[in-house]
Coordinates of N, CA, C and O in Angstrom, one line a residue:
X1 N 85.2 116.4 130.1 CA 84.8 115.9 131.9 C 85.6 117.1 132.2 O 86.8 117.7 131.4
X2 N 85.4 118.0 133.1 CA 85.7 119.4 133.6 C 87.2 119.0 134.5 O 87.3 118.0 134.8
X3 N 88.0 120.7 134.7 CA 89.2 119.9 135.4 C 88.8 119.3 136.4 O 89.6 118.7 137.0
X4 N 87.8 120.3 137.1 CA 87.7 120.0 138.2 C 87.2 118.0 138.6 O 87.8 117.2 139.3
X5 N 86.8 117.5 138.0 CA 86.2 116.2 137.8 C 87.6 114.9 137.3 O 87.6 114.2 138.1
X6 N 87.8 115.7 136.5 CA 89.3 115.1 136.3 C 90.4 114.7 137.4 O 90.8 113.7 137.8
X7 N 90.4 116.2 138.3 CA 91.1 116.3 139.3 C 90.7 115.5 140.5 O 92.0 114.7 141.2
X8 N 89.7 115.2 140.6 CA 88.6 114.4 141.6 C 88.7 113.2 141.1 O 89.4 112.5 142.3
X9 N 88.7 112.6 139.9 CA 88.9 111.7 139.7 C 90.5 110.9 140.2 O 90.5 109.7 140.4
X10 N 91.6 112.0 139.6 CA 93.0 111.3 139.8 C 93.5 111.4 141.6 O 93.7 110.2 142.0
X11 N 92.6 111.9 142.1 CA 93.0 111.7 143.8 C 91.9 110.7 144.2 O 92.7 110.2 145.1
X12 N 91.1 110.5 143.5 CA 90.5 109.3 143.9 C 91.3 108.2 143.7 O 91.5 106.7 144.2
X13 N 91.8 108.0 142.3 CA 92.5 106.8 142.1 C 93.9 106.9 142.8 O 94.4 105.2 143.3
X14 N 94.5 107.7 143.0 CA 95.2 107.7 144.2 C 95.2 107.0 145.4 O 96.0 106.3 146.0
X15 N 93.9 107.8 146.1 CA 93.3 107.1 146.8 C 93.1 105.1 147.2 O 93.1 105.1 148.3
X16 N 92.1 104.6 145.9 CA 92.1 104.0 146.0 C 93.6 103.0 145.5 O 93.3 102.0 146.7
X17 N 94.3 103.2 145.0 CA 95.7 102.2 145.1 C 96.4 102.5 146.2 O 96.9 101.1 146.6
X18 N 96.5 103.3 147.0 CA 96.6 103.3 148.5 C 96.0 102.2 148.9 O 96.7 101.6 150.4
X19 N 94.6 103.0 149.0 CA 93.8 101.6 150.6 C 93.7 100.3 149.9 O 94.1 99.5 151.0
X20 N 93.8 99.8 148.8 CA 94.7 98.6 148.2 C 95.2 98.1 148.6 O 95.7 97.0 149.6
X21 N 96.5 98.6 148.7 CA 98.1 98.0 149.3 C 97.8 98.7 150.6 O 98.8 98.0 151.1
X22 N 96.9 99.2 151.1 CA 97.2 99.0 152.9 C 96.8 97.7 153.6 O 97.2 96.8 154.1
X23 N 95.7 96.6 152.5 CA 95.6 95.5 152.8 C 96.2 94.5 152.3 O 96.3 93.5 152.8
X24 N 97.2 94.7 150.9 CA 98.2 94.1 150.4 C 99.7 94.4 151.0 O 100.2 92.9 151.6
X25 N 99.7 95.4 151.6 CA 101.1 95.3 152.4 C 101.1 96.2 152.8 O 101.9 97.2 153.3
X26 N 100.4 95.6 154.6 CA 100.3 96.7 155.5 C 101.7 96.9 156.3 O 101.9 97.7 156.9
X27 N 102.7 95.9 155.9 CA 103.7 96.6 156.6 C 104.5 97.8 156.3 O 105.1 98.3 156.5
X28 N 104.5 98.0 154.6 CA 105.0 99.2 154.3 C 104.0 100.7 155.2 O 104.7 101.3 154.9
X29 N 103.1 100.4 156.1 CA 102.4 101.8 156.8 C 102.7 101.3 158.3 O 102.6 102.6 158.7
X30 N 103.6 100.2 158.6 CA 103.1 100.1 160.2 C 104.0 100.9 161.0 O 103.7 101.8 161.8
X31 N 105.2 101.4 160.1 CA 105.7 102.7 160.8 C 105.3 103.5 160.6 O 106.1 104.6 161.4
X32 N 104.3 103.3 160.1 CA 103.7 105.3 160.2 C 103.1 105.6 160.9 O 102.3 106.7 161.5
X33 N 102.4 104.4 161.5 CA 101.5 104.3 162.6 C 102.4 104.7 164.1 O 102.9 103.8 164.2
X34 N 101.8 105.6 165.1 CA 102.8 106.1 166.0 C 102.6 105.2 167.3 O 101.2 104.7 167.5
X35 N 103.0 105.1 167.5 CA 103.5 103.4 168.9 C 102.4 104.2 169.9 O 101.4 103.6 170.2
X36 N 102.3 105.2 170.0 CA 101.5 106.1 171.1 C 100.0 105.8 170.8 O 99.3 106.1 172.2
X37 N 99.5 105.7 169.7 CA 97.5 104.9 169.7 C 98.0 103.8 169.4 O 96.6 103.7 168.9
X38 N 98.9 102.9 169.5 CA 98.2 101.7 169.2 C 98.9 100.6 170.7 O 99.2 100.4 171.3
X39 N 97.4 99.9 170.6 CA 97.2 99.4 171.6 C 97.8 98.4 172.2 O 97.7 98.1 173.0
X40 N 98.4 97.6 171.1 CA 99.3 96.5 171.4 C 100.9 97.1 171.3 O 101.6 96.1 171.9
X41 N 100.7 98.3 171.8 CA 102.5 98.3 171.4 C 102.6 99.1 172.9 O 103.8 100.1 173.0
X42 N 101.6 99.2 173.6 CA 101.8 100.1 175.3 C 101.6 101.2 174.7 O 102.2 102.1 175.3
X43 N 100.8 101.9 173.9 CA 100.7 103.3 173.8 C 100.0 104.1 174.9 O 98.8 104.0 174.8
X44 N 99.9 105.3 175.5 CA 99.2 105.8 176.4 C 98.3 106.0 175.6 O 97.0 106.1 176.3
X45 N 97.8 106.4 174.2 CA 96.3 107.2 173.9 C 96.0 105.6 173.0 O 95.2 105.9 172.0
X46 N 96.5 104.2 173.2 CA 95.9 102.9 172.4 C 94.6 103.3 172.4 O 94.3 102.5 173.6
X47 N 94.1 102.6 170.9 CA 92.4 102.8 170.7 C 92.6 101.5 170.3 O 91.5 100.7 170.3
X48 N 93.6 101.4 169.2 CA 93.4 99.7 168.3 C 95.0 99.7 168.6 O 95.8 100.2 168.4
X49 N 94.7 98.0 167.2 CA 96.1 97.8 167.5 C 96.7 98.2 166.1 O 96.0 98.8 165.5
X50 N 98.1 98.6 165.7 CA 99.0 98.9 164.8 C 97.9 98.3 163.7 O 97.8 99.0 162.5
X51 N 98.0 97.3 163.2 CA 97.2 96.3 161.9 C 95.6 96.9 162.3 O 95.0 97.6 160.6
X52 N 94.5 97.0 162.9 CA 93.6 97.7 163.2 C 93.6 99.2 162.5 O 92.8 99.8 161.8
X53 N 94.6 100.3 163.2 CA 94.6 101.4 162.5 C 95.3 101.8 161.4 O 94.7 102.0 159.9
X54 N 96.1 100.3 160.2 CA 96.5 100.0 159.0 C 95.0 100.0 158.3 O 94.7 100.3 157.2
X55 N 94.1 98.8 159.0 CA 93.0 98.8 158.2 C 92.2 99.8 158.1 O 91.6 100.1 157.0
X56 N 91.8 100.2 159.3 CA 90.9 101.7 159.6 C 91.3 102.9 158.4 O 90.2 103.1 157.4
X57 N 92.5 103.1 158.1 CA 93.0 103.8 157.2 C 93.1 103.7 155.9 O 92.4 104.3 155.0
X58 N 92.8 102.7 155.3 CA 93.0 101.6 154.3 C 91.4 102.0 153.8 O 90.9 102.6 152.9
X59 N 90.5 101.6 154.8 CA 89.1 101.5 154.6 C 88.3 103.1 154.4 O 87.7 103.5 153.7
X60 N 89.4 104.0 155.0 CA 88.8 105.4 155.2 C 89.5 106.1 153.6 O 88.4 106.3 153.2
X61 N 90.2 105.4 153.1 CA 90.9 106.1 152.0 C 90.0 105.8 151.1 O 89.5 106.4 149.5
X62 N 89.7 104.3 151.1 CA 88.6 104.1 150.0 C 87.4 104.9 149.9 O 87.0 105.1 148.5
X63 N 87.0 104.6 151.2 CA 85.2 105.5 151.1 C 85.7 107.1 150.7 O 85.0 107.5 149.7
X64 N 87.1 107.6 150.7 CA 86.9 108.8 150.5 C 86.8 108.9 148.9 O 86.5 109.7 148.2
X65 N 87.6 107.9 148.5 CA 87.9 107.8 147.3 C 86.6 107.9 146.4 O 86.4 108.4 145.2
X66 N 86.0 106.8 147.2 CA 84.5 106.9 146.3 C 83.5 108.0 146.4 O 83.0 108.2 145.7
X67 N 83.6 108.8 147.7 CA 83.2 110.1 148.0 C 83.3 111.1 146.9 O 82.7 112.2 146.5
X68 N 84.7 111.2 146.5 CA 85.3 112.4 145.9 C 84.7 112.3 144.6 O 84.6 113.3 143.7
X69 N 84.1 111.1 143.7 CA 83.8 110.9 142.6 C 82.4 111.4 142.4 O 81.9 111.2 141.5
X70 N 81.5 111.2 143.6 CA 79.9 112.1 143.5 C 79.8 113.7 143.6 O 80.5 114.1 144.7
X71 N 79.6 114.1 142.7 CA 79.3 115.6 142.9 C 78.5 115.9 144.1 O 79.1 117.1 144.9
X72 N 77.4 115.4 144.4 CA 76.9 115.6 146.0 C 77.6 115.5 147.2 O 77.3 116.2 148.2
X73 N 78.7 114.5 147.4 CA 79.7 114.5 148.4 C 81.0 114.7 148.5 O 81.8 114.6 149.3
X74 N 81.5 115.4 147.4 CA 82.9 115.7 146.8 C 83.6 116.8 147.9 O 84.5 116.7 148.4
X75 N 82.6 117.7 148.2 CA 83.0 118.8 149.3 C 83.6 118.5 150.2 O 84.8 118.5 150.8
X76 N 82.5 117.9 150.4 CA 82.6 116.9 152.0 C 84.1 116.0 152.5 O 85.3 115.9 153.0
X77 N 83.8 115.0 150.8 CA 85.4 114.2 151.0 C 86.5 115.2 150.8 O 87.4 114.5 151.3
X78 N 86.5 116.2 149.8 CA 87.5 116.8 149.8 C 88.0 117.3 150.9 O 89.1 117.4 151.3
X79 N 86.9 117.7 151.9 CA 87.8 118.5 153.3 C 88.1 117.3 154.1 O 89.1 117.2 155.2
X80 N 87.3 116.0 154.2 CA 88.3 115.2 155.3 C 89.5 114.5 154.9 O 89.8 114.1 155.3
X81 N 89.4 114.2 153.5 CA 90.9 113.5 152.5 C 91.8 114.9 152.7 O 93.1 114.4 153.6
X82 N 91.7 116.3 152.8 CA 92.7 117.2 153.3 C 92.9 117.0 154.7 O 94.4 116.9 155.4
X83 N 92.0 116.7 155.7 CA 92.2 116.7 156.4 C 93.1 115.2 157.2 O 94.1 115.2 158.4
X84 N 92.3 114.3 157.0 CA 93.5 113.2 156.8 C 94.8 113.1 156.5 O 95.7 112.7 157.2
X85 N 95.1 113.4 155.3 CA 96.6 114.2 155.4 C 97.0 114.8 156.4 O 98.3 114.7 156.7
X86 N 96.8 115.9 157.2 CA 97.1 116.6 157.8 C 97.2 115.5 159.3 O 98.6 115.6 159.9
X87 N 96.4 114.8 159.4 CA 96.3 113.8 160.6 C 97.7 113.0 160.1 O 98.6 112.4 161.0
X88 N 97.8 112.7 159.2 CA 99.0 111.7 158.5 C 100.4 112.2 158.9 O 101.4 111.5 159.5
X89 N 100.3 113.4 159.3 CA 101.7 114.0 159.3 C 102.2 113.3 160.6 O 103.4 113.5 160.8
X90 N 101.4 113.3 161.6 CA 102.2 112.7 162.9 C 102.8 111.2 162.5 O 103.7 111.2 163.2
X91 N 102.3 110.8 161.9 CA 102.3 109.6 161.6 C 104.0 109.6 160.8 O 105.1 108.9 161.0
X92 N 103.7 110.4 159.9 CA 104.9 110.7 159.2 C 106.3 110.7 160.1 O 107.3 110.9 159.9
X93 N 105.5 111.9 160.9 CA 106.8 112.7 161.5 C 107.8 111.5 162.4 O 108.8 111.4 162.7
X94 N 107.0 110.6 163.6 CA 107.1 109.4 164.2 C 107.2 108.5 163.8 O 108.9 107.9 163.8
X95 N 107.7 108.0 161.8 CA 108.5 107.0 161.6 C 110.2 108.2 161.2 O 110.6 106.7 161.2
X96 N 109.9 109.2 160.9 CA 110.8 110.3 160.6 C 112.1 109.4 161.6 O 113.3 109.4 161.6
X97 N 111.8 109.9 162.8 CA 111.9 109.7 163.8 C 112.7 108.8 164.2 O 114.2 108.3 164.6
X98 N 112.5 107.7 163.8 CA 112.5 106.6 164.2 C 113.5 105.4 163.0 O 114.4 105.0 163.6
X99 N 113.0 106.3 162.1 CA 114.1 106.5 160.8 C 115.8 106.6 161.1 O 116.8 106.1 160.7
X100 N 115.4 107.6 162.1 CA 116.9 108.2 161.9 C 117.2 107.8 163.3 O 118.5 108.8 163.9
X101 N 116.9 107.1 163.5 CA 117.2 106.3 165.4 C 118.0 105.1 165.3 O 118.8 104.8 163.8
X102 N 118.8 104.9 166.2 CA 120.1 104.3 166.2 C 119.6 102.6 165.1 O 119.8 101.9 165.1
X103 N 118.1 102.8 165.6 CA 117.7 101.1 164.7 C 117.5 101.4 163.4 O 117.0 100.5 162.3
X104 N 117.2 102.4 162.5 CA 117.0 102.9 161.7 C 118.0 102.5 160.3 O 118.9 102.4 160.5
X105 N 117.4 102.1 159.5 CA 118.6 101.9 158.1 C 118.6 103.4 157.1 O 117.5 103.5 157.1
X106 N 119.3 102.9 156.4 CA 119.6 104.0 155.2 C 118.3 104.3 154.2 O 117.7 104.9 153.5
X107 N 117.5 102.8 154.3 CA 116.6 102.6 153.4 C 115.2 103.6 154.0 O 114.4 104.0 153.3
X108 N 115.0 103.3 154.8 CA 114.2 103.7 155.9 C 114.1 105.2 156.2 O 113.0 105.9 155.9
X109 N 115.4 105.6 156.4 CA 115.6 107.0 156.0 C 115.1 107.9 154.5 O 114.6 108.7 154.6
X110 N 115.6 107.2 153.8 CA 115.1 107.5 152.6 C 114.0 107.9 152.2 O 113.5 108.6 151.9
X111 N 113.1 106.4 152.7 CA 111.5 106.7 152.4 C 110.9 107.4 153.5 O 110.2 108.2 152.8
X112 N 111.3 107.6 154.4 CA 110.3 108.8 155.2 C 110.9 110.3 155.1 O 110.1 110.9 155.4
X113 N 111.9 110.2 155.0 CA 112.6 111.4 154.4 C 111.6 111.8 152.7 O 110.7 113.2 152.8
X114 N 111.1 111.2 152.3 CA 110.7 111.8 151.1 C 108.9 111.5 151.1 O 108.3 112.4 150.5
X115 N 108.7 110.6 152.0 CA 107.1 110.5 152.3 C 106.3 112.0 153.0 O 105.3 112.0 152.5
X116 N 107.2 112.1 153.8 CA 107.1 113.7 154.9 C 106.5 114.3 153.9 O 105.2 115.4 154.0
X117 N 107.1 114.9 153.0 CA 107.1 116.9 152.0 C 105.9 116.5 151.2 O 105.3 117.1 150.6
X118 N 105.6 114.8 151.0 CA 104.6 114.7 150.0 C 102.9 115.4 151.0 O 102.1 115.5 149.5
X119 N 103.2 114.9 151.7 CA 101.6 115.4 152.0 C 101.4 117.1 151.8 O 100.1 116.8 151.6
X120 N 102.2 117.9 152.1 CA 101.5 118.9 151.8 C 100.9 119.3 150.3 O 100.0 119.2 150.5
X121 N 101.6 118.9 149.3 CA 101.0 119.2 148.4 C 99.6 118.5 148.0 O 99.0 118.4 147.7
X122 N 99.8 117.0 148.8 CA 98.3 116.0 148.7 C 97.4 116.6 149.4 O 96.4 117.4 149.1
X123 N 97.7 117.5 150.6 CA 97.0 118.5 151.4 C 96.1 119.4 150.5 O 95.1 119.8 150.6
X124 N 96.8 120.3 150.0 CA 96.5 121.4 149.1 C 95.8 120.8 148.0 O 94.3 121.6 147.4
X125 N 96.2 119.8 147.0 CA 95.3 118.7 146.1 C 93.9 118.8 146.5 O 93.2 119.1 146.2
X126 N 93.8 117.7 148.1 CA 92.5 117.6 148.4 C 91.5 118.9 148.0 O 90.5 119.3 148.3
X127 N 92.3 120.1 149.2 CA 91.6 120.8 149.6 C 91.1 121.7 148.6 O 90.3 122.6 148.3
X128 N 91.7 122.3 146.9 CA 91.2 122.8 146.0 C 90.2 121.8 145.4 O 89.1 122.5 144.3
X129 N 90.3 120.5 145.8 CA 88.3 119.7 145.2 C 87.6 120.8 145.9 O 86.3 120.1 145.9
X130 N 87.5 121.0 147.1 CA 86.0 121.6 147.8 C 85.6 122.8 146.8 O 84.5 123.0 147.2
X131 N 85.8 123.1 145.9 CA 85.4 124.2 145.1 C 84.4 123.7 143.8 O 84.7 122.4 143.6

């Protein structure tokens, strides 16, 4: 197995684990979905409910995982995955802002402070799978 295939399989495994967790533990992701895009939270740009956003992102991650494993779809899946991680930055910034707000807990501060910088290596890793 080439390094590229091994790296794609590792990213697919990470995405699969995350996708499964979206359905098993949706509360873990709730704070990362910005209120502004949630129909049920009075968001200006609300298209879906918070729960629907969590389910949709889990489904997208699962689809990306499968597509990364196929050479014919790997380049497109890697591009889409990198863009997905870029889009997730907005949610992580929103969650970080809430964590450091008056109702944020020390645990939320820690979790969201650690989650945000993880997006950059994930973006870079996904982008590297395009070649």
